[in-house]
Amino acid sequence: MTDPSVKRAFKYRFYPTDAQAAELLRTFGCVRKVYNLALTARTEAWTRQERVTYNQTSAMLTAWKKTGELAYLNDVSSVPLQQALRHLQVAFTHFFAKRARYPRFKSRKKSRKSAEYTASAFRFRGKQLTLAKMAEPLDIAWSRPLPEGASPSTVTVSQDCAGRWFVSLLCEDASVGSMPATERTVGVDVGLGHLLTLSTGEKIANPQHERRDRARLAKAQRNLARKVTGDGANRAKARRKVAKVHARIADRRRDHLHKLTTRLVRENQTIVIEDLTVRNLLKNHNLARAISDVAWSELRSMLEYKARWYGREVIVVDRWFPSSKLCSTCGSLQNRMPLHVRTWTCGCGVTHDRDVNAAKNLLAVGLTASVCGAGVSPQRGTPGGQSAMKQKPLRHEP
């Protein structure tokens, strides 16, 4: 079912004035400082087997502002600082629920530069967004319109490693759920030679965004490696050039995945995919670069949240299901299926394309599990109690 009150973040690039950039950079530094101070206090309490709540860290923030050493915290808006404490509280909540690791300290060089403003710390009228402690509105490039009549509840300002500034507006989107229902279903098999293979027989090529910019990235990295280690201006400039190449690759990859997942969600009521442990696959150092470039985890995440928005269903099949070795026509299971085998003929006489056959099997088992109201159980039964793990075609095909 769709949620009519779903909130979406609309991200835009903006171009701050020198004064605005200085204010935001100062705010980023204060947010990082408050987060690290609160994390230190909570860690010390944790060693004493005590728990510190958000209200206690909020009281600590008030005390910190009154000290001479941290008086500069009064120079920025208090709202982003309070939001940093709330984010830390959420991190600890996930940690205690065993959903995440213990929170880590924010680094000045490596951590994301961002600050979150709630409604009391900004003014939004028309297309004019003015943040607290600023006299002028931000110069935002409105690349797409906000939902009609929408008013942001929170605003997040950030700067990426390439020096670009972004503002994200969280708004309620009433257009979610307006997509008409359809009877179409599809199974999706992921790979490296082809990004996706559908049960319909369609194969979607792998754009290989990182490979296309590999020479440019290598040149920028060599230039950075020649710079003297430290905080020099030349090294910072070279670092930004490397970051710009990475940002170009990531932007193109994300744009392609958004278009692809939106198309799949629009065309199909049910989408069946396979549960892959990408973290374990990345341990293969010969293929880690290619696996990272296809971004299977991001693809799945986009499919899942867009399906929730528009009333679609995403079914995830267990990773041990032998979809490549199972004949989609007669159901017989092959003993072996080496990775170099791209087509094979079953004993029933049907010749299969490996990837298309896998997608058809994923669709069939996913729909069966959906009808039965149960998940897809792992497929066991190889000699010695070992798992009948699906053999993925992980060759990197140019």
mmCIF file of N, CA, C and O in Angstrom, residues 190-192 195 206 253-254 257 278 289-302:
data_model
loop_
_atom_site.group_PDB
_atom_site.id
_atom_site.type_symbol
_atom_site.label_atom_id
_atom_site.label_comp_id
_atom_site.label_asym_id
_atom_site.label_seq_id
_atom_site.Cartn_x
_atom_site.Cartn_y
_atom_site.Cartn_z
ATOM 1 N N VAL A 190 21.095 -9.695 -12.002
ATOM 2 C CA VAL A 190 22.154 -8.695 -12.168
ATOM 3 C C VAL A 190 23.452 -9.378 -12.566
ATOM 4 O O VAL A 190 23.657 -10.571 -12.316
ATOM 5 N N GLY A 191 24.324 -8.602 -13.195
ATOM 6 C CA GLY A 191 25.606 -9.138 -13.617
ATOM 7 C C GLY A 191 26.574 -8.024 -13.936
ATOM 8 O O GLY A 191 26.304 -6.843 -13.705
ATOM 9 N N LEU A 192 27.719 -8.406 -14.474
ATOM 10 C CA LEU A 192 28.744 -7.438 -14.854
ATOM 11 C C LEU A 192 28.818 -7.249 -16.361
ATOM 12 O O LEU A 192 29.005 -6.136 -16.843
ATOM 13 N N LEU A 195 24.308 -5.163 -17.072
ATOM 14 C CA LEU A 195 23.903 -4.678 -15.762
ATOM 15 C C LEU A 195 22.690 -5.446 -15.253
ATOM 16 O O LEU A 195 22.675 -5.911 -14.106
ATOM 17 N N ASN A 206 25.801 -2.735 -19.405
ATOM 18 C CA ASN A 206 26.513 -2.106 -18.299
ATOM 19 C C ASN A 206 27.237 -0.871 -18.826
ATOM 20 O O ASN A 206 28.139 -0.994 -19.658
ATOM 21 N N ARG A 253 26.365 7.547 -12.800
ATOM 22 C CA ARG A 253 25.876 6.240 -12.363
ATOM 23 C C ARG A 253 24.515 6.374 -11.687
ATOM 24 O O ARG A 253 23.578 5.610 -11.968
ATOM 25 N N ARG A 254 24.381 7.356 -10.800
ATOM 26 C CA ARG A 254 23.126 7.539 -10.072
ATOM 27 C C ARG A 254 21.992 7.935 -11.026
ATOM 28 O O ARG A 254 20.860 7.467 -10.892
ATOM 29 N N LEU A 257 20.855 4.800 -12.868
ATOM 30 C CA LEU A 257 20.098 3.899 -12.005
ATOM 31 C C LEU A 257 18.710 4.456 -11.707
ATOM 32 O O LEU A 257 17.734 3.694 -11.640
ATOM 33 N N VAL A 278 26.785 -8.042 -1.284
ATOM 34 C CA VAL A 278 27.787 -7.297 -2.056
ATOM 35 C C VAL A 278 29.076 -7.136 -1.264
ATOM 36 O O VAL A 278 30.174 -7.171 -1.823
ATOM 37 N N ARG A 289 36.486 -3.683 -8.245
ATOM 38 C CA ARG A 289 36.308 -2.414 -8.952
ATOM 39 C C ARG A 289 35.080 -2.458 -9.859
ATOM 40 O O ARG A 289 34.275 -1.509 -9.892
ATOM 41 N N ALA A 290 34.921 -3.548 -10.574
ATOM 42 C CA ALA A 290 33.773 -3.679 -11.480
ATOM 43 C C ALA A 290 32.468 -3.814 -10.697
ATOM 44 O O ALA A 290 31.439 -3.260 -11.088
ATOM 45 N N ILE A 291 32.499 -4.542 -9.568
ATOM 46 C CA ILE A 291 31.295 -4.709 -8.759
ATOM 47 C C ILE A 291 30.876 -3.376 -8.150
ATOM 48 O O ILE A 291 29.683 -3.040 -8.094
ATOM 49 N N SER A 292 31.835 -2.599 -7.697
ATOM 50 C CA SER A 292 31.514 -1.292 -7.135
ATOM 51 C C SER A 292 30.907 -0.373 -8.188
ATOM 52 O O SER A 292 30.023 0.436 -7.886
ATOM 53 N N ASP A 293 31.365 -0.499 -9.420
ATOM 54 C CA ASP A 293 30.894 0.388 -10.479
ATOM 55 C C ASP A 293 29.435 0.129 -10.837
ATOM 56 O O ASP A 293 28.709 1.056 -11.201
ATOM 57 N N VAL A 294 28.966 -1.124 -10.737
ATOM 58 C CA VAL A 294 27.581 -1.410 -11.097
ATOM 59 C C VAL A 294 26.605 -1.042 -9.990
ATOM 60 O O VAL A 294 25.409 -0.886 -10.233
ATOM 61 N N ALA A 295 27.089 -0.934 -8.741
ATOM 62 C CA ALA A 295 26.267 -0.432 -7.623
ATOM 63 C C ALA A 295 24.977 -1.232 -7.450
ATOM 64 O O ALA A 295 23.884 -0.691 -7.490
ATOM 65 N N TRP A 296 25.126 -2.535 -7.221
ATOM 66 C CA TRP A 296 23.951 -3.389 -7.034
ATOM 67 C C TRP A 296 23.143 -2.991 -5.798
ATOM 68 O O TRP A 296 21.912 -3.029 -5.824
ATOM 69 N N SER A 297 23.821 -2.621 -4.728
ATOM 70 C CA SER A 297 23.109 -2.253 -3.496
ATOM 71 C C SER A 297 22.255 -1.005 -3.711
ATOM 72 O O SER A 297 21.110 -0.929 -3.240
ATOM 73 N N GLU A 298 22.805 -0.021 -4.406
ATOM 74 C CA GLU A 298 22.046 1.201 -4.678
ATOM 75 C C GLU A 298 20.865 0.908 -5.599
ATOM 76 O O GLU A 298 19.776 1.480 -5.430
ATOM 77 N N LEU A 299 21.061 0.013 -6.552
ATOM 78 C CA LEU A 299 19.970 -0.382 -7.442
ATOM 79 C C LEU A 299 18.824 -0.996 -6.652
ATOM 80 O O LEU A 299 17.651 -0.634 -6.834
ATOM 81 N N ARG A 300 19.132 -1.895 -5.746
ATOM 82 C CA ARG A 300 18.088 -2.535 -4.936
ATOM 83 C C ARG A 300 17.398 -1.518 -4.040
ATOM 84 O O ARG A 300 16.169 -1.535 -3.901
ATOM 85 N N SER A 301 18.175 -0.633 -3.429
ATOM 86 C CA SER A 301 17.585 0.377 -2.548
ATOM 87 C C SER A 301 16.593 1.255 -3.301
ATOM 88 O O SER A 301 15.491 1.534 -2.811
ATOM 89 N N MET A 302 16.966 1.680 -4.516
ATOM 90 C CA MET A 302 16.058 2.507 -5.312
ATOM 91 C C MET A 302 14.787 1.757 -5.673
ATOM 92 O O MET A 302 13.685 2.312 -5.598
#
